[in-house]
């Protein structure tokens, strides 16, 4: 199993909370795609010895749908030409709701894409405006139904909770609306105040207030409860899916499978102990091609990463697998470190699985760091 990730770093405007690598240089889109195709060709054999066909392709950003439809189609078709995709490959493209037009959907129909992920974030227009999202709730609803009418059943939407001004009532409406759209996958994130973002500056100047912790916890609890009643499996801390619709691409990251990343800022992993990433520098990438940094992961890095990624999932850490992969001393260390959290009810041991409880999810960062070496 192996996957491909393609980074399209363009956005038409910047959301006030975002610290992802993206740029407003839309005039560079064609030159970027040229370089992207070159990079894919140059690196096409990097994983080939193990991956005869790729199981997932994910085009993310930035906002891939800011590419003109013909250019996005070129990326998708060229990728599928260079990298053989399995017949049942999951092929996802991220989109902003207001880019989803009938022309865009028609273009998508002529590509291998079978999954669309949309950053809806909230269905409250005032909050969307505050976040500097460029769509409104009506456009989001319309985008979902247009895609469904065109036969795209595997859709995912994102929600954010913890937005200043987002009351419990607004969040209840967001969750209700999300469920009513009948998309089989939903990701929900707590708003983060990342350094250097406009929203953090507003908070630091006292112009907005963070949502209090009780309300934030209530929002997450409410979401978990409502989605569970609607038949969704809570398969990762931030991800929920109806049976059969979990994100195979993201799951492969949590399972430590190899993937190739292309484009400025994209990461790759060989599935063993080497991670590489391209510099987040659009102009440098276009002018000189990919410039990689490489990290050789130590056994400690790999153990820590295993603990962190597995603990985020519903299945948790498979203790037998951990024993075989990292040895007796790591296994014993983990169980020793886990003891206080087992006693406090943050962790639970079920058979050979060590996993977070619902309460443990709220303190997951602390639990993980206590289990790290
Ligand atoms: S659309 Fe996505 S990548 Fe672009 S600024 Fe907003 S959150 Fe960031």
Short mmCIF file of C-alpha atoms and ligand atoms in Angstrom, two decimals:
data_model
loop_
_atom_site.label_atom_id
_atom_site.label_comp_id
_atom_site.label_asym_id
_atom_site.label_seq_id
_atom_site.Cartn_x
_atom_site.Cartn_y
_atom_site.Cartn_z
CA UNK A 1 0.00 0.00 0.00
CA UNK A 2 1.35 3.42 -0.85
CA UNK A 3 -0.11 6.84 -1.49
CA UNK A 4 0.59 10.04 -3.36
CA UNK A 5 0.05 13.54 -2.06
CA UNK A 6 0.08 16.60 -4.30
CA UNK A 7 0.23 20.07 -2.79
CA UNK A 8 -1.46 22.95 -4.60
CA UNK A 9 -0.40 25.95 -2.52
CA UNK A 10 -2.75 28.58 -3.97
CA UNK A 11 -5.63 30.33 -2.23
CA UNK A 12 -7.69 33.28 -3.44
CA UNK A 13 -7.74 34.82 0.02
CA UNK A 14 -6.33 33.94 3.42
CA UNK A 15 -8.52 32.69 6.24
CA UNK A 16 -7.63 34.47 9.46
CA UNK A 17 -6.78 31.31 11.40
CA UNK A 18 -4.68 29.58 8.75
CA UNK A 19 -0.99 28.80 9.11
CA UNK A 20 -0.78 26.24 6.28
CA UNK A 21 1.63 26.88 3.47
CA UNK A 22 -0.36 28.72 0.81
CA UNK A 23 0.10 31.76 -1.38
CA UNK A 24 -2.01 34.33 -3.23
CA UNK A 25 0.30 34.36 -6.30
CA UNK A 26 -2.37 33.06 -8.66
CA UNK A 27 -0.36 34.26 -11.67
CA UNK A 28 2.14 31.46 -10.97
CA UNK A 29 -0.34 28.58 -11.25
CA UNK A 30 0.66 27.41 -14.74
CA UNK A 31 4.39 27.58 -14.05
CA UNK A 32 3.84 25.69 -10.80
CA UNK A 33 1.94 22.88 -12.51
CA UNK A 34 4.72 22.59 -15.12
CA UNK A 35 7.28 22.14 -12.35
CA UNK A 36 5.02 19.75 -10.49
CA UNK A 37 4.74 17.48 -13.53
CA UNK A 38 8.53 17.60 -13.93
CA UNK A 39 9.06 16.64 -10.29
CA UNK A 40 6.65 13.70 -10.54
CA UNK A 41 8.44 12.40 -13.62
CA UNK A 42 11.87 12.74 -12.02
CA UNK A 43 10.80 10.85 -8.89
CA UNK A 44 8.46 8.32 -10.45
CA UNK A 45 10.55 5.29 -9.44
CA UNK A 46 11.17 6.36 -5.85
CA UNK A 47 8.72 3.86 -4.33
CA UNK A 48 8.14 1.68 -7.36
CA UNK A 49 10.00 -1.37 -6.09
CA UNK A 50 7.36 -1.87 -3.41
CA UNK A 51 4.36 -0.07 -4.83
CA UNK A 52 3.29 -1.56 -8.13
CA UNK A 53 0.09 0.44 -7.93
CA UNK A 54 -0.81 3.31 -5.66
CA UNK A 55 -3.86 2.94 -3.46
CA UNK A 56 -4.58 6.57 -2.73
CA UNK A 57 -4.03 9.93 -4.38
CA UNK A 58 -4.80 13.10 -2.45
CA UNK A 59 -4.68 16.57 -3.98
CA UNK A 60 -4.68 19.07 -1.13
CA UNK A 61 -3.58 22.58 -0.34
CA UNK A 62 -3.96 25.48 -0.21
CA UNK A 63 -7.04 25.16 -2.35
CA UNK A 64 -6.68 22.86 -5.38
CA UNK A 65 -9.96 24.18 -6.77
CA UNK A 66 -8.36 27.61 -7.29
CA UNK A 67 -6.60 26.08 -10.29
CA UNK A 68 -8.51 26.70 -13.51
CA UNK A 69 -10.46 23.46 -14.22
CA UNK A 70 -8.31 22.53 -17.23
CA UNK A 71 -5.13 22.94 -15.18
CA UNK A 72 -6.45 20.83 -12.30
CA UNK A 73 -7.51 18.21 -14.81
CA UNK A 74 -4.01 18.24 -16.26
CA UNK A 75 -2.54 17.59 -12.79
CA UNK A 76 -4.92 14.70 -12.15
CA UNK A 77 -4.50 13.03 -15.54
CA UNK A 78 -0.73 13.48 -15.61
CA UNK A 79 -0.42 12.01 -12.12
CA UNK A 80 -2.50 8.98 -13.09
CA UNK A 81 -0.31 8.54 -16.20
CA UNK A 82 2.94 8.65 -14.26
CA UNK A 83 1.80 6.65 -11.23
CA UNK A 84 -0.30 3.55 -11.81
CA UNK A 85 -3.36 3.75 -9.58
CA UNK A 86 -5.02 0.61 -8.21
CA UNK A 87 -8.41 -0.07 -9.81
CA UNK A 88 -10.13 0.71 -6.49
CA UNK A 89 -7.82 3.64 -5.60
CA UNK A 90 -9.27 6.43 -3.46
CA UNK A 91 -8.66 9.69 -5.33
CA UNK A 92 -9.49 12.83 -3.35
CA UNK A 93 -9.42 16.47 -4.29
CA UNK A 94 -9.99 19.33 -1.86
CA UNK A 95 -12.30 22.12 -2.92
CA UNK A 96 -13.66 25.40 -1.69
CA UNK A 97 -17.48 25.36 -1.94
CA UNK A 98 -17.70 28.42 -4.18
CA UNK A 99 -15.42 26.81 -6.77
CA UNK A 100 -17.84 23.92 -7.25
CA UNK A 101 -19.67 24.79 -10.47
CA UNK A 102 -21.23 22.56 -13.11
CA UNK A 103 -18.18 23.19 -15.31
CA UNK A 104 -15.86 22.12 -12.49
CA UNK A 105 -17.88 18.97 -11.80
CA UNK A 106 -17.95 18.08 -15.51
CA UNK A 107 -14.15 18.38 -15.58
CA UNK A 108 -13.89 16.13 -12.53
CA UNK A 109 -16.00 13.46 -14.21
CA UNK A 110 -13.21 13.02 -16.78
CA UNK A 111 -10.57 12.33 -14.13
CA UNK A 112 -10.00 9.47 -11.66
CA UNK A 113 -11.35 11.59 -8.75
CA UNK A 114 -13.94 9.69 -6.69
CA UNK A 115 -13.88 11.70 -3.46
CA UNK A 116 -14.20 15.44 -2.76
CA UNK A 117 -13.34 17.10 0.54
CA UNK A 118 -14.74 20.54 1.22
CA UNK A 119 -13.81 23.15 3.80
CA UNK A 120 -17.31 24.17 4.86
CA UNK A 121 -16.16 25.06 8.45
CA UNK A 122 -19.52 26.46 9.70
CA UNK A 123 -22.92 27.16 8.20
CA UNK A 124 -23.22 30.49 9.98
CA UNK A 125 -22.61 33.32 7.49
CA UNK A 126 -21.47 35.82 10.10
CA UNK A 127 -18.82 33.41 11.36
CA UNK A 128 -17.74 32.53 7.82
CA UNK A 129 -17.30 36.25 7.16
CA UNK A 130 -15.36 36.70 10.41
CA UNK A 131 -13.01 33.85 9.43
CA UNK A 132 -12.54 35.48 6.00
CA UNK A 133 -13.83 32.39 4.24
CA UNK A 134 -14.87 33.34 0.73
CA UNK A 135 -18.02 31.18 0.55
CA UNK A 136 -21.35 31.39 2.35
CA UNK A 137 -23.51 28.64 3.79
CA UNK A 138 -25.83 28.55 0.80
CA UNK A 139 -22.88 27.94 -1.54
CA UNK A 140 -21.68 25.11 0.69
CA UNK A 141 -25.08 23.39 0.67
CA UNK A 142 -25.38 23.89 -3.06
CA UNK A 143 -21.89 22.48 -3.70
CA UNK A 144 -22.70 19.32 -1.76
CA UNK A 145 -25.99 18.73 -3.53
CA UNK A 146 -24.53 19.44 -7.00
CA UNK A 147 -21.76 16.91 -6.39
CA UNK A 148 -24.26 14.35 -5.07
CA UNK A 149 -26.51 14.88 -8.09
CA UNK A 150 -23.51 14.28 -10.33
CA UNK A 151 -22.87 10.91 -8.64
CA UNK A 152 -20.08 11.86 -6.21
CA UNK A 153 -21.25 9.99 -3.13
CA UNK A 154 -17.93 9.90 -1.28
CA UNK A 155 -17.86 13.45 0.09
CA UNK A 156 -16.26 14.91 3.17
CA UNK A 157 -16.87 18.24 4.86
CA UNK A 158 -14.87 20.05 7.54
CA UNK A 159 -16.28 21.85 10.56
CA UNK A 160 -14.53 24.10 13.07
CA UNK A 161 -15.65 24.59 16.66
CA UNK A 162 -14.35 27.14 19.14
CA UNK A 163 -14.85 30.16 16.86
CA UNK A 164 -15.35 33.38 18.87
CA UNK A 165 -19.07 34.14 18.78
CA UNK A 166 -20.01 30.52 18.06
CA UNK A 167 -22.57 29.79 20.76
CA UNK A 168 -23.78 26.34 21.74
CA UNK A 169 -26.91 27.03 19.75
CA UNK A 170 -24.93 27.92 16.61
CA UNK A 171 -22.84 24.78 17.00
CA UNK A 172 -25.99 22.66 17.39
CA UNK A 173 -27.23 24.15 14.12
CA UNK A 174 -23.88 23.47 12.42
CA UNK A 175 -23.91 19.82 13.46
CA UNK A 176 -27.57 19.39 12.50
CA UNK A 177 -26.96 20.95 9.10
CA UNK A 178 -23.84 18.85 8.50
CA UNK A 179 -25.73 15.63 9.23
CA UNK A 180 -28.64 16.68 7.05
CA UNK A 181 -26.33 17.08 4.04
CA UNK A 182 -25.73 13.31 4.13
CA UNK A 183 -22.03 13.44 3.37
CA UNK A 184 -20.57 10.16 4.66
CA UNK A 185 -17.39 11.71 6.10
CA UNK A 186 -16.85 14.63 8.42
CA UNK A 187 -13.73 16.14 9.97
CA UNK A 188 -14.09 18.52 12.92
CA UNK A 189 -11.30 20.63 14.36
CA UNK A 190 -11.02 22.87 17.33
CA UNK A 191 -9.97 26.38 16.27
CA UNK A 192 -6.26 26.81 16.96
CA UNK A 193 -4.58 30.14 17.68
CA UNK A 194 -1.37 29.64 15.72
CA UNK A 195 1.48 32.08 16.08
CA UNK A 196 1.55 34.87 13.51
CA UNK A 197 -2.05 34.46 12.30
CA UNK A 198 -4.47 37.41 12.23
CA UNK A 199 -6.85 35.69 14.63
CA UNK A 200 -4.09 35.34 17.22
CA UNK A 201 -3.26 39.04 16.87
CA UNK A 202 -6.93 39.93 17.42
CA UNK A 203 -6.97 37.81 20.57
CA UNK A 204 -3.70 39.24 21.83
CA UNK A 205 -5.01 42.79 21.35
CA UNK A 206 -8.11 41.84 23.36
CA UNK A 207 -10.43 42.37 20.39
CA UNK A 208 -11.85 38.85 20.53
CA UNK A 209 -12.12 36.23 23.24
CA UNK A 210 -11.31 32.54 22.95
CA UNK A 211 -14.19 30.18 23.53
CA UNK A 212 -14.04 29.00 27.14
CA UNK A 213 -12.91 25.44 27.76
CA UNK A 214 -16.25 24.17 29.07
CA UNK A 215 -18.09 25.31 25.95
CA UNK A 216 -15.38 23.90 23.72
CA UNK A 217 -15.60 20.50 25.45
CA UNK A 218 -19.37 20.63 25.26
CA UNK A 219 -19.17 21.28 21.49
CA UNK A 220 -16.95 18.22 20.98
CA UNK A 221 -19.18 16.03 23.20
CA UNK A 222 -22.27 17.20 21.36
CA UNK A 223 -20.66 16.47 18.00
CA UNK A 224 -19.58 12.95 19.04
CA UNK A 225 -23.03 12.22 20.44
CA UNK A 226 -24.98 13.47 17.44
CA UNK A 227 -22.75 11.81 14.88
CA UNK A 228 -22.83 8.52 16.75
CA UNK A 229 -26.65 8.64 16.75
CA UNK A 230 -26.52 9.32 13.01
CA UNK A 231 -24.47 6.14 12.47
CA UNK A 232 -21.00 7.66 12.12
CA UNK A 233 -17.94 5.83 13.42
CA UNK A 234 -15.54 8.03 15.36
CA UNK A 235 -12.44 6.46 13.84
CA UNK A 236 -9.87 9.16 14.65
CA UNK A 237 -9.85 12.07 17.11
CA UNK A 238 -11.05 14.56 14.48
CA UNK A 239 -12.61 12.23 11.93
CA UNK A 240 -15.99 10.55 11.62
CA UNK A 241 -17.32 8.32 8.86
CA UNK A 242 -20.27 6.17 7.94
CA UNK A 243 -19.20 2.52 7.58
CA UNK A 244 -16.93 2.06 4.56
CA UNK A 245 -16.21 5.78 4.12
CA UNK A 246 -13.18 6.43 6.33
CA UNK A 247 -10.40 8.34 4.56
CA UNK A 248 -8.02 5.67 3.29
CA UNK A 249 -5.37 8.26 2.46
CA UNK A 250 -5.28 9.84 5.92
CA UNK A 251 -5.51 6.41 7.55
CA UNK A 252 -2.36 5.39 5.73
CA UNK A 253 -0.47 8.25 7.47
CA UNK A 254 -1.63 6.96 10.85
CA UNK A 255 -0.66 3.40 9.87
CA UNK A 256 2.88 4.43 8.94
CA UNK A 257 2.54 3.46 5.25
CA UNK A 258 4.83 5.00 2.60
CA UNK A 259 3.76 7.98 0.52
CA UNK A 260 5.26 10.34 -2.01
CA UNK A 261 4.53 14.05 -1.71
CA UNK A 262 4.97 16.47 -4.63
CA UNK A 263 4.99 20.24 -4.79
CA UNK A 264 6.24 23.05 -2.59
CA UNK A 265 5.98 22.13 1.09
CA UNK A 266 4.96 18.50 0.43
CA UNK A 267 6.27 15.69 2.64
CA UNK A 268 7.24 12.12 1.68
CA UNK A 269 7.88 9.07 3.84
CA UNK A 270 9.56 5.83 2.78
CA UNK A 271 7.52 3.71 5.20
CA UNK A 272 10.67 2.90 7.20
CA UNK A 273 12.84 5.63 8.62
CA UNK A 274 13.34 8.46 6.13
CA UNK A 275 11.17 11.50 5.77
CA UNK A 276 11.81 14.18 3.12
CA UNK A 277 10.04 17.41 2.37
CA UNK A 278 10.21 20.14 -0.21
CA UNK A 279 10.87 23.65 0.96
CA UNK A 280 7.76 25.80 1.30
CA UNK A 281 8.96 28.28 -1.31
CA UNK A 282 6.78 28.74 -4.37
CA UNK A 283 9.15 30.92 -6.38
CA UNK A 284 12.17 28.78 -5.55
CA UNK A 285 10.26 25.64 -6.53
CA UNK A 286 9.24 27.12 -9.88
CA UNK A 287 12.73 28.46 -10.62
CA UNK A 288 14.88 25.54 -9.47
CA UNK A 289 12.60 22.56 -8.90
CA UNK A 290 12.22 20.67 -5.66
CA UNK A 291 14.70 21.38 -2.89
CA UNK A 292 14.46 18.63 -0.29
CA UNK A 293 15.30 18.41 3.32
CA UNK A 294 15.76 14.90 4.64
CA UNK A 295 15.37 13.58 8.14
CA UNK A 296 16.68 10.21 9.25
CA UNK A 297 14.30 9.03 11.94
CA UNK A 298 15.76 7.32 15.00
CA UNK A 299 14.09 4.43 16.80
CA UNK A 300 12.95 6.92 19.45
CA UNK A 301 11.40 9.17 16.77
CA UNK A 302 9.64 6.17 15.26
CA UNK A 303 8.36 4.96 18.64
CA UNK A 304 7.06 8.44 19.53
CA UNK A 305 5.41 8.83 16.17
CA UNK A 306 3.84 5.37 16.43
CA UNK A 307 2.42 6.19 19.86
CA UNK A 308 1.08 9.56 18.71
CA UNK A 309 -0.52 8.41 15.46
CA UNK A 310 -1.96 5.15 16.80
CA UNK A 311 -3.38 6.81 19.89
CA UNK A 312 -5.30 9.25 17.68
CA UNK A 313 -7.18 6.32 16.16
CA UNK A 314 -10.18 4.44 17.43
CA UNK A 315 -8.18 1.16 17.48
CA UNK A 316 -5.39 2.66 19.61
CA UNK A 317 -1.98 1.04 20.07
CA UNK A 318 -1.76 -2.67 19.31
CA UNK A 319 0.50 -3.82 22.15
CA UNK A 320 1.47 -7.07 20.44
CA UNK A 321 2.51 -5.18 17.33
CA UNK A 322 4.42 -2.63 19.43
CA UNK A 323 6.26 -5.47 21.18
CA UNK A 324 7.27 -7.07 17.89
CA UNK A 325 8.22 -3.78 16.27
CA UNK A 326 10.01 -1.97 19.13
CA UNK A 327 10.97 -4.73 21.58
CA UNK A 328 10.27 -5.67 25.18
CA UNK A 329 11.82 -2.61 26.84
CA UNK A 330 9.70 -0.16 24.80
CA UNK A 331 6.61 -2.23 25.45
CA UNK A 332 7.28 -2.26 29.21
CA UNK A 333 8.12 1.45 29.22
CA UNK A 334 4.82 2.25 27.51
CA UNK A 335 2.78 0.22 30.00
CA UNK A 336 4.60 1.79 32.95
CA UNK A 337 3.99 5.32 31.62
CA UNK A 338 0.37 4.46 30.88
CA UNK A 339 -0.41 3.39 34.47
CA UNK A 340 -1.47 6.80 35.87
CA UNK A 341 -3.64 7.48 32.83
CA UNK A 342 -5.25 4.03 33.11
CA UNK A 343 -6.04 4.83 36.74
CA UNK A 344 -7.41 8.28 35.89
CA UNK A 345 -9.56 6.84 33.12
CA UNK A 346 -7.82 8.65 30.26
CA UNK A 347 -6.64 5.37 28.74
CA UNK A 348 -8.27 1.98 28.55
CA UNK A 349 -6.76 -1.43 27.80
CA UNK A 350 -9.02 -3.74 25.84
CA UNK A 351 -7.36 -7.06 25.01
CA UNK A 352 -4.13 -6.10 23.24
CA UNK A 353 -5.26 -2.55 22.50
CA UNK A 354 -4.40 0.55 24.51
CA UNK A 355 -6.65 3.43 23.52
CA UNK A 356 -7.92 6.81 24.64
CA UNK A 357 -11.28 7.00 26.38
CA UNK A 358 -13.73 9.75 25.42
CA UNK A 359 -12.50 11.73 28.43
CA UNK A 360 -8.88 10.98 27.48
CA UNK A 361 -9.38 12.62 24.09
CA UNK A 362 -9.68 16.00 25.84
CA UNK A 363 -6.24 15.57 27.42
CA UNK A 364 -4.73 13.58 24.55
CA UNK A 365 -1.70 15.87 24.12
CA UNK A 366 -0.73 15.34 27.75
CA UNK A 367 -1.32 11.57 27.56
CA UNK A 368 0.79 11.27 24.41
CA UNK A 369 3.64 13.32 25.78
CA UNK A 370 3.67 11.16 28.95
CA UNK A 371 3.99 8.03 26.81
CA UNK A 372 6.81 9.45 24.67
CA UNK A 373 10.45 8.55 25.27
S1 LIG B 1 -8.56 28.10 2.14
FE1 LIG B 1 -7.51 26.62 3.49
S2 LIG B 1 -5.33 26.80 2.97
FE2 LIG B 1 -6.36 28.62 2.12
S3 LIG B 1 -6.13 30.19 3.68
FE3 LIG B 1 -8.11 29.18 4.05
S4 LIG B 1 -7.67 27.52 5.50
FE4 LIG B 1 -5.72 28.21 4.65
#
